[in-house]
Amino acid sequence: MMANICVLDGYTLNPGDLDWSVLAPFGDYEVYDRTAAGELLTRAAASSVLFTNKTPLDAATLAALPELRYIGVLATGTNVVDLEAARRLGIAVTNVPGYGPDAVAQMAFAHVLHHTSRVAAHHQAVISGAWSAQPDFCFTLDTLESLSGKTLGLVGFGDIAKQMARIGQAFGMQLLVHSRSRPKDLPADAEFVSLDTLFARSDVLSLHCPLTAQTRHMVNETSLGLMKPGALIVNTARGGLVDEPALASALHQGRVRAAVDVLSSEPPAADNPLLHAPNISITPHNAWATQKARQRLLDIAIANLAAFVAGEKQNRVD
Ligand SMILES: NC(=O)C1=CN([C@@H]2O[C@H](COP(=O)(O)OP(=O)(O)OC[C@H]3O[C@@H](n4cnc5c(N)ncnc54)[C@H](O)[C@@H]3O)[C@@H](O)[C@H]2O)C=CC1
Ligand SMILES: O=C(O)C(=O)CO
């Protein structure tokens, strides 16, 4: 099959250290670093194969692209595509699961340690002269916290949550899990609980489920009200899982702490309330972006397309 292939927003996957020519065996291809809404229909008009990472493909856009047969989402999360509309229009959609759960869980724990071990804050104090001015051989800015014995609550129990569980257990944390249904492979010493119980009992609550109509704003005024004082909410999943004004208000009141790699709109508006809240650490949606994980993502995306061309189904989400 000679496909006319268009990559709408290739830059974040491949800022220059991967090779797009792996698309060549499938047909003519064009790779755009990014595509604005107003440019999309012109660029994709003749394409039968589209790749998107975070460029939205809603029902109206899909209906306006009659040549389109296949959408490859260059990510695990598929919330940028209207899957129902794709199904209706007979457009195949694939995602890329499991390309970098180690990278995402590593970043989630980097955030956890940022709050509990305070490396950056102490480094800053030391280079500002605070250690040299001390009477003792050591000092701490405020209480340091052991992860051992704390409770790690996981929402979802897919690839990333499983890696979180392994790391959490290595730190000596107790595990609570809430997912759509009880996972068959729950570790023997993990407890499967309701969402309310997870919010109420977790010291560190980490979100690892997709953004759907059911999960949108699962962190809200009510669920935040269930949390222990000082509990840490970690979100490396999707910004839309969190009611951001409600979380900002809880942060300003000193009720909880937060660590996020994702926001409801990316890049965020300058007045996003979480950008100006205390007790939060924020990274710019780059938990996935180690070189190794990006290479695996591209490899799996190409294997997905090869399967489609061969008439097989691999990682189909439509
Ligand atoms: N920040 C980043 O760089 C990255 C973010 N992500 C996000 O993380 C999410 C999770 O990734 P993976 O673990 O690889 O996905 P996965 O598909 O392996 O696991 C998702 C889990 O969520 C559960 N789930 C689905 N609906 C639920 C609901 N309503 N309530 C509770 N649990 C529910 C599923 O049963 C499954 O256990 C992705 O959907 C994506 O949005 C993924 C990769 C990188
Ligand atoms: O894989 C994902 O879902 C990501 O968010 C990275 O783009």
Coordinates of C-alpha atoms and ligand atoms in Angstrom, one line a residue:
M1 CA 0.0 0.0 0.0
M2 CA 1.4 3.4 -0.9
A3 CA 0.0 5.7 1.8
N4 CA 0.2 9.4 1.9
I5 CA 1.4 9.8 5.5
C6 CA 1.3 13.0 7.6
V7 CA 2.8 13.4 11.0
L8 CA 1.0 16.4 12.5
D9 CA 3.2 17.1 15.5
G10 CA 6.5 15.2 15.4
Y11 CA 8.8 17.5 17.2
T12 CA 8.4 16.3 20.8
L13 CA 8.8 12.6 19.9
N14 CA 11.8 13.3 17.6
P15 CA 13.5 16.6 18.3
G16 CA 16.3 15.4 16.0
D17 CA 17.8 12.2 17.6
L18 CA 15.4 9.7 16.0
D19 CA 14.9 8.7 12.3
W20 CA 11.6 9.4 10.5
S21 CA 12.8 7.6 7.4
V22 CA 11.4 4.4 9.0
L23 CA 8.1 5.7 7.5
A24 CA 9.5 5.5 3.9
P25 CA 8.5 1.8 3.2
F26 CA 4.9 2.8 3.8
G27 CA 4.7 5.6 1.2
D28 CA 5.3 9.4 0.8
Y29 CA 5.5 11.1 4.2
E30 CA 5.6 14.6 5.5
V31 CA 6.6 15.4 9.1
Y32 CA 5.5 18.6 10.7
D33 CA 6.9 19.7 14.0
R34 CA 3.5 21.0 15.0
T35 CA 0.2 21.8 13.3
A36 CA -2.2 24.6 14.4
A37 CA -5.9 24.0 14.1
G38 CA -6.2 26.3 11.1
E39 CA -3.5 24.3 9.2
L40 CA -4.7 20.8 9.8
L41 CA -7.3 20.3 7.1
T42 CA -4.9 21.6 4.4
R43 CA -2.0 19.5 5.5
A44 CA -4.0 16.3 6.0
A45 CA -6.4 16.6 3.1
A46 CA -4.7 13.9 0.9
S47 CA -3.5 11.7 3.8
S48 CA -4.8 8.2 4.4
V49 CA -2.5 7.8 7.4
L50 CA -2.2 10.5 10.1
F51 CA 0.0 10.5 13.2
T52 CA -0.8 12.7 16.1
N53 CA 0.7 13.0 19.5
K54 CA -1.3 15.8 21.1
T55 CA -3.0 17.5 18.1
P56 CA -6.8 17.1 18.6
L57 CA -8.7 15.1 16.0
D58 CA -12.4 15.8 16.8
A59 CA -15.5 14.5 15.0
A60 CA -15.8 17.5 12.7
T61 CA -12.1 17.2 11.6
L62 CA -12.4 13.5 11.0
A63 CA -15.6 14.0 8.9
A64 CA -13.7 16.6 6.8
L65 CA -10.9 14.1 5.9
P66 CA -12.5 11.5 3.5
E67 CA -9.2 9.9 2.5
L68 CA -8.3 9.1 6.1
R69 CA -8.0 5.3 6.9
Y70 CA -5.6 5.2 9.9
I71 CA -4.7 7.3 12.9
G72 CA -1.6 6.4 14.8
V73 CA -1.5 8.1 18.2
L74 CA 2.1 8.7 19.2
A75 CA 1.3 8.2 22.9
T76 CA -0.5 5.9 25.3
G77 CA -3.3 8.3 26.1
T78 CA -5.8 8.6 23.3
N79 CA -8.0 11.4 24.6
V80 CA -7.0 13.7 21.7
V81 CA -9.0 11.6 19.3
D82 CA -12.8 11.3 19.1
L83 CA -12.7 7.5 19.1
E84 CA -16.5 7.2 18.7
A85 CA -16.4 9.3 15.5
A86 CA -13.4 7.3 14.2
R87 CA -15.3 4.1 14.8
R88 CA -18.4 5.5 13.0
L89 CA -16.3 6.6 10.0
G90 CA -14.4 3.3 9.8
I91 CA -11.0 4.9 10.6
A92 CA -8.6 2.6 12.4
V93 CA -6.9 4.1 15.5
T94 CA -3.9 2.7 17.3
N95 CA -2.0 3.9 20.4
V96 CA 1.4 3.0 21.9
P97 CA 1.1 1.2 25.2
G98 CA 4.0 0.2 27.4
Y99 CA 6.8 2.2 25.7
G100 CA 8.1 3.8 28.8
P101 CA 6.4 2.9 32.1
D102 CA 9.9 3.0 33.7
A103 CA 10.5 6.6 32.6
V104 CA 7.1 7.8 33.8
A105 CA 7.3 6.1 37.2
Q106 CA 10.9 7.4 37.6
M107 CA 9.6 10.9 37.1
A108 CA 6.7 10.3 39.4
F109 CA 9.1 9.2 42.2
A110 CA 11.5 12.1 41.3
H111 CA 8.5 14.3 42.3
V112 CA 7.8 12.3 45.4
L113 CA 11.4 12.6 46.6
H114 CA 11.4 16.3 45.7
H115 CA 8.7 16.7 48.4
T116 CA 10.1 14.2 51.0
S117 CA 13.9 14.6 50.7
R118 CA 14.0 18.2 49.6
V119 CA 17.3 17.9 47.7
A120 CA 16.8 21.1 45.6
A121 CA 15.8 23.2 48.6
H122 CA 18.8 22.1 50.6
H123 CA 21.2 22.5 47.7
Q124 CA 19.9 26.0 47.3
A125 CA 20.3 26.8 51.0
V126 CA 23.9 25.3 51.0
I127 CA 25.1 27.4 48.0
S128 CA 23.5 30.5 49.5
G129 CA 25.8 30.1 52.6
A130 CA 23.3 28.6 55.1
W131 CA 25.5 25.5 55.9
S132 CA 28.7 27.6 56.4
A133 CA 26.8 29.7 58.9
Q134 CA 25.6 26.6 61.0
P135 CA 26.9 25.7 64.4
D136 CA 26.4 22.0 63.7
F137 CA 27.7 19.6 61.1
C138 CA 24.2 19.3 59.6
F139 CA 20.9 21.1 59.4
T140 CA 17.5 20.5 57.9
L141 CA 15.2 23.3 56.6
D142 CA 12.2 21.4 57.9
T143 CA 11.1 17.9 58.6
L144 CA 12.4 15.2 56.3
E145 CA 10.1 12.3 55.6
S146 CA 10.7 8.6 55.3
L147 CA 8.7 6.9 52.5
S148 CA 9.1 3.6 54.4
G149 CA 5.8 2.8 56.1
K150 CA 3.8 5.4 54.2
T151 CA 0.8 4.4 52.1
L152 CA 1.0 4.6 48.3
G153 CA -2.4 4.8 46.6
L154 CA -2.6 4.0 42.9
V155 CA -5.5 4.9 40.6
G156 CA -5.4 2.4 37.7
F157 CA -3.2 -0.7 37.6
G158 CA -1.8 -0.7 34.1
D159 CA 1.8 -0.5 32.9
I160 CA 2.8 2.6 34.8
A161 CA 1.0 1.9 38.0
K162 CA 2.6 -1.6 38.2
Q163 CA 6.1 0.1 37.9
M164 CA 5.0 2.5 40.6
A165 CA 4.0 -0.4 42.8
R166 CA 7.4 -2.1 42.4
I167 CA 9.3 1.1 43.2
G168 CA 7.0 1.9 46.1
Q169 CA 7.4 -1.5 47.6
A170 CA 11.2 -1.2 47.2
F171 CA 10.9 2.0 49.4
G172 CA 8.9 0.0 52.0
M173 CA 5.6 1.6 51.2
Q174 CA 2.2 -0.1 51.8
L175 CA 0.1 -0.4 48.6
L176 CA -3.5 0.5 47.9
V177 CA -5.0 0.1 44.5
H178 CA -8.2 1.3 42.9
S179 CA -9.1 0.4 39.3
R180 CA -12.2 -0.1 37.1
S181 CA -12.2 -3.8 38.2
R182 CA -10.0 -5.9 40.5
P183 CA -6.8 -6.6 38.7
K184 CA -5.9 -10.3 38.4
D185 CA -2.2 -9.6 39.0
L186 CA -2.5 -7.5 42.1
P187 CA 0.5 -8.1 44.3
A188 CA -0.3 -10.3 47.3
D189 CA 0.4 -7.5 49.9
A190 CA -1.6 -4.8 48.0
E191 CA -5.1 -3.9 49.0
F192 CA -7.8 -3.3 46.4
V193 CA -10.1 -0.5 47.7
S194 CA -12.8 1.9 46.6
L195 CA -11.8 5.3 45.2
D196 CA -13.0 7.1 48.4
T197 CA -11.0 4.8 50.5
L198 CA -7.9 5.4 48.3
F199 CA -8.3 9.1 48.8
A200 CA -8.9 8.8 52.5
R201 CA -6.0 6.4 53.3
S202 CA -3.1 7.4 50.9
D203 CA -0.1 9.4 52.0
V204 CA 0.9 9.5 48.3
L205 CA -1.9 9.2 45.8
S206 CA -0.8 8.7 42.2
L207 CA -3.0 8.9 39.2
H208 CA -2.5 6.3 36.4
C209 CA -5.7 6.0 34.5
P210 CA -6.8 7.4 31.1
L211 CA -8.7 10.7 30.8
T212 CA -12.3 9.7 30.0
A213 CA -15.8 11.1 30.7
Q214 CA -15.8 8.9 33.9
T215 CA -12.4 10.0 35.2
R216 CA -12.5 13.8 34.4
H217 CA -12.1 15.8 37.6
M218 CA -11.8 12.8 39.8
V219 CA -9.6 15.0 42.0
N220 CA -12.2 17.7 43.1
E221 CA -13.3 19.5 46.2
T222 CA -15.1 16.4 47.5
S223 CA -12.3 13.9 47.0
L224 CA -9.7 16.4 48.2
G225 CA -11.8 16.8 51.4
L226 CA -11.3 13.1 52.1
M227 CA -7.5 13.3 52.0
K228 CA -5.2 13.2 55.1
P229 CA -3.6 16.6 56.0
G230 CA -0.4 17.0 54.0
A231 CA -1.1 14.0 51.6
L232 CA 0.7 14.3 48.3
I233 CA -1.2 14.0 45.0
V234 CA 0.9 12.9 42.0
N235 CA -0.5 13.4 38.5
T236 CA 1.6 12.1 35.6
A237 CA -1.6 10.9 33.7
R238 CA -3.7 13.8 32.3
G239 CA -4.4 17.3 33.6
G240 CA -8.1 16.8 33.0
L241 CA -8.3 14.3 35.9
V242 CA -7.9 17.3 38.3
D243 CA -10.3 20.2 39.0
E244 CA -7.4 22.7 39.0
P245 CA -9.1 25.6 40.9
A246 CA -10.2 23.1 43.6
L247 CA -6.7 21.7 43.9
A248 CA -5.1 25.2 43.9
S249 CA -7.5 26.2 46.7
A250 CA -6.5 23.1 48.8
L251 CA -2.8 24.0 48.2
H252 CA -3.2 27.6 49.3
Q253 CA -5.0 26.4 52.4
G254 CA -2.0 24.0 53.2
R255 CA -4.4 21.0 53.2
V256 CA -2.5 18.8 50.6
R257 CA 0.6 18.9 48.5
A258 CA 0.8 18.2 44.7
A259 CA 3.3 17.0 42.1
V260 CA 2.2 17.2 38.5
D261 CA 3.7 16.5 35.0
V262 CA 0.5 17.4 33.2
L263 CA -2.0 20.3 33.2
S264 CA -5.5 20.7 31.8
S265 CA -4.2 22.8 28.9
E266 CA -0.6 22.4 27.5
P267 CA 1.3 24.6 27.3
P268 CA -0.6 26.1 30.2
A269 CA -2.1 29.6 30.2
A270 CA 0.0 32.0 32.3
D271 CA -3.0 32.3 34.7
N272 CA -3.4 28.6 35.3
P273 CA -4.1 28.6 39.1
L274 CA -1.6 25.7 39.8
L275 CA 1.3 27.8 38.4
H276 CA 0.9 30.2 41.3
A277 CA 0.1 27.7 44.1
P278 CA 2.4 26.8 47.0
N279 CA 3.4 23.2 47.9
I280 CA 3.5 22.0 44.3
S281 CA 6.1 20.7 41.9
I282 CA 5.5 20.9 38.2
T283 CA 7.3 19.4 35.2
P284 CA 6.3 20.2 31.6
H285 CA 4.7 16.9 30.5
N286 CA 8.1 15.3 29.9
A287 CA 7.9 12.2 32.1
W288 CA 7.7 10.0 29.0
A289 CA 10.5 11.7 27.1
T290 CA 13.7 9.8 27.8
Q291 CA 15.6 9.0 24.6
K292 CA 15.1 5.3 25.2
A293 CA 11.3 5.6 25.7
R294 CA 10.9 7.8 22.6
Q295 CA 12.8 5.3 20.5
R296 CA 10.6 2.4 21.7
L297 CA 7.5 4.6 21.1
L298 CA 8.5 5.2 17.4
D299 CA 9.4 1.4 17.0
I300 CA 6.0 0.4 18.3
A301 CA 4.2 3.1 16.2
I302 CA 5.8 1.7 13.1
A303 CA 5.0 -1.9 14.0
N304 CA 1.4 -0.8 14.5
L305 CA 1.3 0.7 11.0
A306 CA 2.9 -2.4 9.5
A307 CA 0.3 -4.6 11.2
F308 CA -2.5 -2.4 9.8
V309 CA -1.0 -2.5 6.3
A310 CA -0.8 -6.3 6.6
G311 CA -4.5 -6.4 7.6
E312 CA -3.8 -7.3 11.2
K313 CA -4.9 -5.6 14.4
Q314 CA -2.2 -4.4 16.8
N315 CA -2.8 -1.9 19.6
R316 CA -6.2 -0.9 18.1
V317 CA -8.2 1.4 20.3
D318 CA -11.1 2.1 17.9
Ligands
LIG1 N1 3.1 12.1 31.6 C1 3.5 11.3 30.6 O1 4.5 11.5 30.0 C2 2.7 10.1 30.2 C3 1.3 10.0 30.6 N2 0.6 8.9 30.3 C4 -0.8 8.8 30.8 O2 -0.8 7.8 31.8 C5 -2.0 7.0 31.6 C6 -1.8 5.6 32.1 O3 -0.7 5.0 31.3 P1 -0.5 3.4 31.4 O4 -0.4 2.9 32.7 O5 0.6 3.1 30.4 O6 -1.9 2.9 30.8 P2 -2.6 1.5 30.9 O7 -3.6 1.4 29.8 O8 -1.6 0.4 30.9 O9 -3.4 1.5 32.3 C7 -4.5 2.3 32.5 C8 -5.2 1.8 33.8 O10 -6.3 2.6 34.1 C9 -7.4 1.8 34.5 N3 -8.6 2.6 34.3 C10 -9.3 2.9 33.2 N4 -10.4 3.6 33.5 C11 -10.4 3.7 34.9 C12 -11.3 4.3 35.8 N5 -12.5 4.9 35.3 N6 -11.0 4.3 37.1 C13 -9.9 3.7 37.5 N7 -9.0 3.1 36.7 C14 -9.3 3.1 35.4 C15 -7.3 0.6 33.6 O11 -8.1 -0.4 34.0 C16 -5.8 0.4 33.6 O12 -5.5 -0.4 34.8 C17 -2.3 7.1 30.1 O13 -3.6 6.9 29.8 C18 -1.8 8.5 29.8 O14 -2.9 9.4 29.8 C19 1.2 7.8 29.7 C20 2.5 7.9 29.3 C21 3.3 9.0 29.5
LIG2 O1 2.1 8.6 26.1 C1 1.4 9.5 26.6 O2 0.2 9.3 26.8 C2 1.9 10.8 26.9 O3 1.3 11.6 27.5 C3 3.2 11.2 26.3 O4 2.9 12.0 25.2

